[in-house]
mmCIF file of C-alpha atoms in Angstrom:
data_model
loop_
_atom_site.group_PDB
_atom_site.id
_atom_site.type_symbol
_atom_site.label_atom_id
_atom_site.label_comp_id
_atom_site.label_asym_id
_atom_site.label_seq_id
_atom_site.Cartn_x
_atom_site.Cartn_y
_atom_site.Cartn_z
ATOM 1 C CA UNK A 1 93.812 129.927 121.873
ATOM 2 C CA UNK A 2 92.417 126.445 121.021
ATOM 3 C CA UNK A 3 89.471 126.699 118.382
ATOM 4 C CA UNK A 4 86.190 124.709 119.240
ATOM 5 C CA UNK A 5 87.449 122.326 116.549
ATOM 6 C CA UNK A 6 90.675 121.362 117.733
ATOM 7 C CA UNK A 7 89.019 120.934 121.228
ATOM 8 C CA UNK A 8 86.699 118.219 119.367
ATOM 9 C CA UNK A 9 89.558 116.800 117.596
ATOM 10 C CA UNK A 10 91.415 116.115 120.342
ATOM 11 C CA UNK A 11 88.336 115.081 122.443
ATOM 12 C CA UNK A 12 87.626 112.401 119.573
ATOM 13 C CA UNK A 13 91.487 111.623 119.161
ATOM 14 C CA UNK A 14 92.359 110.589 122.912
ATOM 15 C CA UNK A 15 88.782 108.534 123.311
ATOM 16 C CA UNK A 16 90.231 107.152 120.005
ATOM 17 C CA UNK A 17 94.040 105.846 121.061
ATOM 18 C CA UNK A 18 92.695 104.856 125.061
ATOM 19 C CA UNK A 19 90.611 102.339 123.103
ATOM 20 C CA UNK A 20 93.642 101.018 121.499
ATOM 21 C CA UNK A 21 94.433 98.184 124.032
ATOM 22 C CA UNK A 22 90.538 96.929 124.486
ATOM 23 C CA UNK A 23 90.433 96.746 120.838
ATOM 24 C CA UNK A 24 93.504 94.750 119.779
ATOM 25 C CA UNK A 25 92.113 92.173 122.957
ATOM 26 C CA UNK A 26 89.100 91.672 121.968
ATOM 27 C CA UNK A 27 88.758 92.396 117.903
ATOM 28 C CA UNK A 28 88.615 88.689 115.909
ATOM 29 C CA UNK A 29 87.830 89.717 112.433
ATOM 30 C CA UNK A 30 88.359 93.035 110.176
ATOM 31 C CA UNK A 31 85.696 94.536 109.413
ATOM 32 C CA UNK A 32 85.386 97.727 107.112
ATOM 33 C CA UNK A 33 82.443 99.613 105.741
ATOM 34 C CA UNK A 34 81.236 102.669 103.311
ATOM 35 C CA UNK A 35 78.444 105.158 104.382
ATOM 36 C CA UNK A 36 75.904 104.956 101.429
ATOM 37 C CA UNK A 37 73.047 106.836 101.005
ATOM 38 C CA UNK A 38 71.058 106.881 103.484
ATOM 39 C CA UNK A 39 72.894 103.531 104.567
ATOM 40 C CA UNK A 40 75.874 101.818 105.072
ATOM 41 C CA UNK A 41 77.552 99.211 103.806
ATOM 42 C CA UNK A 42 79.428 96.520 106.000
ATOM 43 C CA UNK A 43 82.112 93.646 104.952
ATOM 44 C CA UNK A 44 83.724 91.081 106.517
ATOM 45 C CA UNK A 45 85.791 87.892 106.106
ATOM 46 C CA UNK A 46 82.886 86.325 104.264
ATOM 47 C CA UNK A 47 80.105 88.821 103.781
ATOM 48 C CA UNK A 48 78.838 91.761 102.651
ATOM 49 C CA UNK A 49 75.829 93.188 104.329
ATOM 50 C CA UNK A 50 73.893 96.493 103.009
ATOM 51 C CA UNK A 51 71.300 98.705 105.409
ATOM 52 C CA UNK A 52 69.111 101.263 104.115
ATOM 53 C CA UNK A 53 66.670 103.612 105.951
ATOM 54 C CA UNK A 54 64.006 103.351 103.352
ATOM 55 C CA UNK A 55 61.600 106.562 103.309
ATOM 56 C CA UNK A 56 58.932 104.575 105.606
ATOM 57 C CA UNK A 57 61.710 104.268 108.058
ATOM 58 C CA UNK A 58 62.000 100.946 107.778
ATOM 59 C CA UNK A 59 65.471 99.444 107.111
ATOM 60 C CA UNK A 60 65.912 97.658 104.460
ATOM 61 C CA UNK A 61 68.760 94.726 104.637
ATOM 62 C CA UNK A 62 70.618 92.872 102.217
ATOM 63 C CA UNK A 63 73.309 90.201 102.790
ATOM 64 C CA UNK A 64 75.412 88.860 99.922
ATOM 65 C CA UNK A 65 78.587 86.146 100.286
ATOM 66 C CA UNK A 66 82.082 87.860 99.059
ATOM 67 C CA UNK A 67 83.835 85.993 96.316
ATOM 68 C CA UNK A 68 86.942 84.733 97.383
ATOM 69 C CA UNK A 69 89.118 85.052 94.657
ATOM 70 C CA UNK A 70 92.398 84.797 96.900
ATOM 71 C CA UNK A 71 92.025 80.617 96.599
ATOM 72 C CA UNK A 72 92.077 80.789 92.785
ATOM 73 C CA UNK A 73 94.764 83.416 93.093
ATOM 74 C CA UNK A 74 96.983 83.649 95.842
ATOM 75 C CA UNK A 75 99.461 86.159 93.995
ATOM 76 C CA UNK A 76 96.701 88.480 94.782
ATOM 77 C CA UNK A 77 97.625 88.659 98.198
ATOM 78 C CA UNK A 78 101.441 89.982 97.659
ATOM 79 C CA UNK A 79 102.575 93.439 99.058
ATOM 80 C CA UNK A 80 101.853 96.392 96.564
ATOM 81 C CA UNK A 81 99.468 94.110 94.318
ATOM 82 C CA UNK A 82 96.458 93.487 96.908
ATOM 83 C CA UNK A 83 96.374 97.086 97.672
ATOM 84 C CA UNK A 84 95.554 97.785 93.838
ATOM 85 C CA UNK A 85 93.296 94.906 94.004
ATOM 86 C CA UNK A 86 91.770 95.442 97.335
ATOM 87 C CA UNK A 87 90.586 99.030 95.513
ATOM 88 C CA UNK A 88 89.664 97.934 92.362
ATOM 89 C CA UNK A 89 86.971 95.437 94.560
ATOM 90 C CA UNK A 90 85.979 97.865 96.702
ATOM 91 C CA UNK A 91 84.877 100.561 93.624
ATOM 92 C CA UNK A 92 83.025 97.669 91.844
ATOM 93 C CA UNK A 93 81.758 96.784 95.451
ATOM 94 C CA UNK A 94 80.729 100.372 96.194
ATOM 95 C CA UNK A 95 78.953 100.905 92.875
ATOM 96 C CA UNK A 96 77.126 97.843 93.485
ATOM 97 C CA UNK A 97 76.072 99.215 97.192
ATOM 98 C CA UNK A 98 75.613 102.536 95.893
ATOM 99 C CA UNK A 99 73.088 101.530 92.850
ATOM 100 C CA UNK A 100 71.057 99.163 96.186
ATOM 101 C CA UNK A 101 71.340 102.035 98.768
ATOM 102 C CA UNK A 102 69.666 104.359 95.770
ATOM 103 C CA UNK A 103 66.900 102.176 94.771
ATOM 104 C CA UNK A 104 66.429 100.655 98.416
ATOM 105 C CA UNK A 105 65.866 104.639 100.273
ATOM 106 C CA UNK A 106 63.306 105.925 97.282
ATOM 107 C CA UNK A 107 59.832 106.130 97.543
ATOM 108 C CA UNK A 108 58.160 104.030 95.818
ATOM 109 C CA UNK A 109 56.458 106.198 93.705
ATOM 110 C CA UNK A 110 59.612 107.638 92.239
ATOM 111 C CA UNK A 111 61.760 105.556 89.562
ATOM 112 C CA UNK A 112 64.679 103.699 90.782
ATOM 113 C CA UNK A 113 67.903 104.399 88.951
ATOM 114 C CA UNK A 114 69.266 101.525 86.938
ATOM 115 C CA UNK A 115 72.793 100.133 86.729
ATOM 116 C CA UNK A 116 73.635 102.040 83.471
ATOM 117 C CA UNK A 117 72.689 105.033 85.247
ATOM 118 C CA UNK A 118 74.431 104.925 87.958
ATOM 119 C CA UNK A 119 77.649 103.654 86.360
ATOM 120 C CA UNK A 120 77.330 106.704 83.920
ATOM 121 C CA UNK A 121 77.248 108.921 86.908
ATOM 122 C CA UNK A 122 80.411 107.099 88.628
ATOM 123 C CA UNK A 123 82.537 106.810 85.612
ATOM 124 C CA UNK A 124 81.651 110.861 85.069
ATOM 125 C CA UNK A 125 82.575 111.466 88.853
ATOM 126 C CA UNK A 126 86.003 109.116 88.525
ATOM 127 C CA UNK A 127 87.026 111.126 85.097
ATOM 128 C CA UNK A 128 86.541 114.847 87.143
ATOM 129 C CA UNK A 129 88.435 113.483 89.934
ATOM 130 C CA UNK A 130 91.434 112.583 87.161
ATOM 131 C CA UNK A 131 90.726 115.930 85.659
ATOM 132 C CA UNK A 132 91.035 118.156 88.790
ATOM 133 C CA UNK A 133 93.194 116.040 91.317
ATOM 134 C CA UNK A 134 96.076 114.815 89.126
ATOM 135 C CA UNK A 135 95.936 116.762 85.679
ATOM 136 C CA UNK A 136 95.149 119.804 86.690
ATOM 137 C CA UNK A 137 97.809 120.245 89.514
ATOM 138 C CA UNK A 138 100.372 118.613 87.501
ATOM 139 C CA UNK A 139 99.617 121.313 84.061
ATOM 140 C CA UNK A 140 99.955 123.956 86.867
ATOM 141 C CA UNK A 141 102.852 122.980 88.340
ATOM 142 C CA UNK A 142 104.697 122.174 84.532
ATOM 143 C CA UNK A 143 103.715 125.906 83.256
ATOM 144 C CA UNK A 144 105.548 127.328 86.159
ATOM 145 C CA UNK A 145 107.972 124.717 86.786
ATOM 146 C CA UNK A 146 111.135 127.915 85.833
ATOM 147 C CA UNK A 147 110.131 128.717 89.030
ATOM 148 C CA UNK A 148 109.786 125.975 91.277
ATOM 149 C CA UNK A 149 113.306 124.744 91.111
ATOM 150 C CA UNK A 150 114.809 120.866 90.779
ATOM 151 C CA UNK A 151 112.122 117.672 90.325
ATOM 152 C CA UNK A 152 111.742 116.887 94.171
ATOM 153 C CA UNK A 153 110.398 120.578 94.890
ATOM 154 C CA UNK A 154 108.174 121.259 91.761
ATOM 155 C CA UNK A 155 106.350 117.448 93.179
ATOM 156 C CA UNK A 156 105.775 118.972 96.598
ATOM 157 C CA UNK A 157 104.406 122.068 95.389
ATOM 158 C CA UNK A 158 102.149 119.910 93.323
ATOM 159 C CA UNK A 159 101.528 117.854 96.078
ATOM 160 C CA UNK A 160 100.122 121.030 98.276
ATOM 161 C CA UNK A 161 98.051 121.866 95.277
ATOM 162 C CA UNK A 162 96.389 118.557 94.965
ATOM 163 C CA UNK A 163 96.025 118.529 98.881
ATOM 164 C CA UNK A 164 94.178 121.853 98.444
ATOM 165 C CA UNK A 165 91.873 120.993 95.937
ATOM 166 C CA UNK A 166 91.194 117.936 97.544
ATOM 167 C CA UNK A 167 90.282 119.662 100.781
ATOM 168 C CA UNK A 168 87.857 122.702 99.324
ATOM 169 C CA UNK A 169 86.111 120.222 97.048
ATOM 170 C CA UNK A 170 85.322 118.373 100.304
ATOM 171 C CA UNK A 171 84.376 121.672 102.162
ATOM 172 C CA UNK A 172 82.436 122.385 99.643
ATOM 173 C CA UNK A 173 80.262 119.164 98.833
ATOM 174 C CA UNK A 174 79.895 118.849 102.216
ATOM 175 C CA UNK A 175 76.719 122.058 102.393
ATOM 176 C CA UNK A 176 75.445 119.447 100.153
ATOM 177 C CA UNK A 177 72.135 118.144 102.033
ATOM 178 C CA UNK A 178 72.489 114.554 100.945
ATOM 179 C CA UNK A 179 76.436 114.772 101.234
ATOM 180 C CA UNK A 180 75.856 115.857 104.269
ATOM 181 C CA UNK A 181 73.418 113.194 105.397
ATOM 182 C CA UNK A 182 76.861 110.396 104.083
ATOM 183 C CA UNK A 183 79.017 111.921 106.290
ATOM 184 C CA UNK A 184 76.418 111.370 109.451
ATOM 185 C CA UNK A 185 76.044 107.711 108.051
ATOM 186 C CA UNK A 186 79.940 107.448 107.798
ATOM 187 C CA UNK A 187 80.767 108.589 111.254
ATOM 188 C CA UNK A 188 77.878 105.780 112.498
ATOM 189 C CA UNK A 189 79.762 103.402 110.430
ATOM 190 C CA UNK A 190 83.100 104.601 112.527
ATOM 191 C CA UNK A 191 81.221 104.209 115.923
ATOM 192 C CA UNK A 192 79.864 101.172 115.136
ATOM 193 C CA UNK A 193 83.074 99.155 114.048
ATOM 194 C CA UNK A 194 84.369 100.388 117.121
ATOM 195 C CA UNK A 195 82.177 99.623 119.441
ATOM 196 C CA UNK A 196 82.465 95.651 118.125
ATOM 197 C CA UNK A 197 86.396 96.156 117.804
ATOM 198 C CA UNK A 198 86.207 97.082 121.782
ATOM 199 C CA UNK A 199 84.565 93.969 122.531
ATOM 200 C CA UNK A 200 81.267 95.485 123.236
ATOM 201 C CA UNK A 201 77.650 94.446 122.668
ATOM 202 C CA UNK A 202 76.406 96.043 119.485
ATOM 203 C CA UNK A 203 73.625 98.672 119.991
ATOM 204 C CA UNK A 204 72.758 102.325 120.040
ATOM 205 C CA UNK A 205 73.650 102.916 123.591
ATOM 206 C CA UNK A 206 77.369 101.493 122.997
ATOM 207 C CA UNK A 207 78.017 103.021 120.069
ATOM 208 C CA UNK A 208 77.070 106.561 120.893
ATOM 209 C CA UNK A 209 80.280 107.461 122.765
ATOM 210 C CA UNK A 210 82.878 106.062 120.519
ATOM 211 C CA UNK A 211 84.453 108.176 118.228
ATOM 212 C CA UNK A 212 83.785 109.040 114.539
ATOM 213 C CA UNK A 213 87.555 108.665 113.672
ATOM 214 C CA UNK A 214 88.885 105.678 112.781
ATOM 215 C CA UNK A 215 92.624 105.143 111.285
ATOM 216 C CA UNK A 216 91.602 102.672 108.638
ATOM 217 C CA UNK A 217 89.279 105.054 107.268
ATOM 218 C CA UNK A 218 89.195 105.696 103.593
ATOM 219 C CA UNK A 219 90.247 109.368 104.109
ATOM 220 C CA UNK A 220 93.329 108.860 106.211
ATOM 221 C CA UNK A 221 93.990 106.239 102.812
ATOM 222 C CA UNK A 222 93.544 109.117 100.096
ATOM 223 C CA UNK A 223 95.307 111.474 102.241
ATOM 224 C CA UNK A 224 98.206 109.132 102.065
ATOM 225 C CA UNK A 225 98.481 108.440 98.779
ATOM 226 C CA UNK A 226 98.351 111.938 98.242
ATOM 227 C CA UNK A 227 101.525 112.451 100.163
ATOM 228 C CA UNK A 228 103.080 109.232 98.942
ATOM 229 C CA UNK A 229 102.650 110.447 95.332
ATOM 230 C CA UNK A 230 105.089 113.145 96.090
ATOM 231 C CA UNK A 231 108.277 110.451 96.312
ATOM 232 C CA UNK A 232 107.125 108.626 93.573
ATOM 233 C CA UNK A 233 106.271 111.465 91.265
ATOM 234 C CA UNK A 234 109.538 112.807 91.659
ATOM 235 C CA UNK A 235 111.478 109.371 90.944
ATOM 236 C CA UNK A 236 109.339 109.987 87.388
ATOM 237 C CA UNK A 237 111.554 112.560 86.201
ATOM 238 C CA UNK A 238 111.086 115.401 84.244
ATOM 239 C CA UNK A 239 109.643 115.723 80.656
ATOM 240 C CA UNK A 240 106.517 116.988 78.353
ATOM 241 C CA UNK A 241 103.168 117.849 80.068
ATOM 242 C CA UNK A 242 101.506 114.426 78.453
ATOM 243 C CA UNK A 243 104.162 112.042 79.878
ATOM 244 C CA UNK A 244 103.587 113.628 82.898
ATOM 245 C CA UNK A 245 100.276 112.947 83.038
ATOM 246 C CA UNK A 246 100.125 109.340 81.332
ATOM 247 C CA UNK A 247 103.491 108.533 83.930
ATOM 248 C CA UNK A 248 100.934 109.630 86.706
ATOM 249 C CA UNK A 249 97.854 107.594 85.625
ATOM 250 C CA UNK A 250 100.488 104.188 85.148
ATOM 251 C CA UNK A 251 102.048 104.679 88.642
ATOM 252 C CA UNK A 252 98.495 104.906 90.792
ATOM 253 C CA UNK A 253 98.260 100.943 90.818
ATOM 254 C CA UNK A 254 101.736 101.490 92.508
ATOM 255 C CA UNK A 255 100.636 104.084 94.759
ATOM 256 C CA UNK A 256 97.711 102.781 96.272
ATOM 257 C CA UNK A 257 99.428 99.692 97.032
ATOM 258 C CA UNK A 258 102.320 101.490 98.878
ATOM 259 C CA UNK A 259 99.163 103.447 100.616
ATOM 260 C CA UNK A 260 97.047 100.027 101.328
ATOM 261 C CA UNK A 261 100.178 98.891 103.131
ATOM 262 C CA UNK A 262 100.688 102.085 105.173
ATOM 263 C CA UNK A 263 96.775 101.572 106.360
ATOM 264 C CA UNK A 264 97.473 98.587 107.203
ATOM 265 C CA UNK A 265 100.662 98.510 108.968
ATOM 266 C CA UNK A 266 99.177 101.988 110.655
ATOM 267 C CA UNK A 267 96.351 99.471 111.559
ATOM 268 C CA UNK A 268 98.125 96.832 113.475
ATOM 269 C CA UNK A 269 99.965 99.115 115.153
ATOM 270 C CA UNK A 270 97.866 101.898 116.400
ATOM 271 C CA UNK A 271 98.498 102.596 119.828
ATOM 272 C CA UNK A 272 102.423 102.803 118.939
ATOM 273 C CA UNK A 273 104.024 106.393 119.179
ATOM 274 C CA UNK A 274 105.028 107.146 115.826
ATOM 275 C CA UNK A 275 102.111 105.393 114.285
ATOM 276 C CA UNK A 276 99.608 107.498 116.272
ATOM 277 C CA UNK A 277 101.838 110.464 115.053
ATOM 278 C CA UNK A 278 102.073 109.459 111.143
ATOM 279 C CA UNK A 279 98.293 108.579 110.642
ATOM 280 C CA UNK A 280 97.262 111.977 112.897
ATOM 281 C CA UNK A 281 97.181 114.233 109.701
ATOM 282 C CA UNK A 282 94.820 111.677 108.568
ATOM 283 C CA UNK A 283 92.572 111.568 111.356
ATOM 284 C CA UNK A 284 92.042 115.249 111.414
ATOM 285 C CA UNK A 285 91.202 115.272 107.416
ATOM 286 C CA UNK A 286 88.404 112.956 108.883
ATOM 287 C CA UNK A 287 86.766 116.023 110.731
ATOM 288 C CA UNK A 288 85.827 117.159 107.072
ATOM 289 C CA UNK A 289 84.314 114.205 106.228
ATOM 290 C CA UNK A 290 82.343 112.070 109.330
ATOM 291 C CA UNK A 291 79.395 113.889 111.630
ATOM 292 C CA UNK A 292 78.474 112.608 114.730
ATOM 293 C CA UNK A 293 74.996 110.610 113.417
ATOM 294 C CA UNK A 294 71.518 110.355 115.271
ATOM 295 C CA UNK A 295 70.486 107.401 116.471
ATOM 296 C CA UNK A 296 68.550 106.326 113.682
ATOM 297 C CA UNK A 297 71.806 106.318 111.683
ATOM 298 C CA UNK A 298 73.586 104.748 114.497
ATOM 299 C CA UNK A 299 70.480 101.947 114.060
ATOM 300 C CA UNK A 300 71.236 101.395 110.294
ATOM 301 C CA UNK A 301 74.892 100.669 110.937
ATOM 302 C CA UNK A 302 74.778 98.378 113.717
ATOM 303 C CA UNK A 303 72.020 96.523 111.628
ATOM 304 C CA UNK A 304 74.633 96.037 108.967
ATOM 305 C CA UNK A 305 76.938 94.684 111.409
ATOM 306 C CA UNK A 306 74.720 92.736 113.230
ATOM 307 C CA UNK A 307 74.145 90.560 110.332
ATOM 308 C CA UNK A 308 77.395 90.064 108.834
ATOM 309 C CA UNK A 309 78.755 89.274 112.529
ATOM 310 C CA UNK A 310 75.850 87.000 113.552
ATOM 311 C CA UNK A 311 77.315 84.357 110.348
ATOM 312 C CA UNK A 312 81.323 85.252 111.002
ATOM 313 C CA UNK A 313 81.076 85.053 114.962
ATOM 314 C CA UNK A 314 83.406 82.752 116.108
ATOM 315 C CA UNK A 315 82.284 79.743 118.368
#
């Protein structure tokens, strides 16, 4: 038997790869985005464009020019080193969107947060997500390592656990109203990069039938660094709990480049056989974090869009 969720799965996945061919024709720029709250945030080439449903129902807009730091340092753009750079930007970017898409969806009789706040709240969330996704699988895995048997196998077992915990803490945030609300927002953003990357004009109507699973997403990225952490974990070695862990927290620059390439090579080549099978574990993770968004949402992301694409259009 074939649960209702597979069913939508593989609904979403096959409108997902027959769009492969229309998109590659007719895409001219990358663009990427992050589902904010109660917005989305949109960047291209050149700029950076934030949309907010404020509590009128207005949308608020903001449109900011990206800092090209590639001219002034074109090392930034080898292998491996722009995918650590590429995500240190985009957490200093998406703290900067975040503290906007706060402030810009209150009412305006409550306070808005201010930038110490937020980044309090951030650099509390990023030391949890150390705590439970990488220390706390690999102290698990080291007090029963007797058990596990050579290097290789006590770093796959450690692996599973820090696929687990990645997947319940996302099952569980996501009964989380406002949670709940991002992952709407997220799966607009999904439609709406979709409907421009298949060469279509940018409104609800388009938009609507794509599909909320995209393989440059975000997700598909963690879920690969996850698995790519395995390999290098293992080529760490063996040795006390703390070198472990400080080995670990060096080798993430490493990892997330290794995982920044995969995206993108899984990028240019979507459509291909193996790539479609490699980045499917990663599409399905996406099921736990996109919902198919209301119009309204839908509205917000295309707005983003709209004005980052009306400056980068080409002639």
């Amino acid at each position: 038997m074939i649960s209702r969720t597979q069913i939508s799965f593989l609904r979403d996945k096959n409108r997902l790869f027959a769009l492969n061919g229309l998109n590659k024709m007719n895409a001219k720029n990358v663009y990427g985005g992050m589902a904010l709250l109660e917005g989305v945030m949109m960047q291209g080439p050149k700029e950076t464009a934030i949309a907010v449903r404020r509590a009128d129902g207005t949308i608020a807009l903001e449109v900011e020019q990206r800092k090209d730091y590639y001219k002034r340092f074109p090392f930034l753009k080898w292998p491996l080193i722009r995918g650590s750079y590429v995500l240190a930007t985009a957490m200093i970017t998406g703290l900067k969107a975040l503290n906007k898409s706060a402030n810009l969806a209150m009412d305006e009789t409550e306070e808005e947060l201010t930038t110490f706040e937020i980044v309090v709240s951030m650099t509390i969330a990023f030391v949890l997500a150390v705590l439970l996704f990488l220390v706390l699988p690999t102290a698990v895995v080291h007090f029963t390592s007797g058990y596990l048997g050579n290097v290789f196998m006590q770093n796959v077992v450690e692996g599973i656990i820090r696929v687990i915990f990645f997947l319940l803490y996302v099952y569980a945030i996501s009964f989380m109203e406002d949670i709940a609300r991002v992952f709407m927002y997220h799966g607009a953003e999904h439609k709406t990069i979709f409907t421009y990357e298949a060469g279509e004009e940018l409104n609800v109507d388009n938009a609507r039938k794509h599909s909320t699973l995209h393989p440059r997403c975000g997700t598909s990225f963690l879920f690969m660094v996850m698995i790519i952490s395995i390999i290098v974990f293992a080529l760490l070695g063996d040795g006390s709990l703390l070198y472990k862990i400080i080995s670990r927290i060096v080798a993430l620059p490493i990892i997330a480049g290794l995982g920044y390439e995969f995206t993108r090579w899984s990028g240019k080549n979507f459509g291909n056989k193996w790539a479609n099978i490699l980045i499917l574990p990663g599409l399905y993770l996406q099921k736990l974090t996109t919902r198919e968004p209301d119009d309204q949402q839908l509205e917000v992301a295309l707005t983003a869009l709209q004005a980052i694409y009306e400056v980068e259009a080409p002639a």
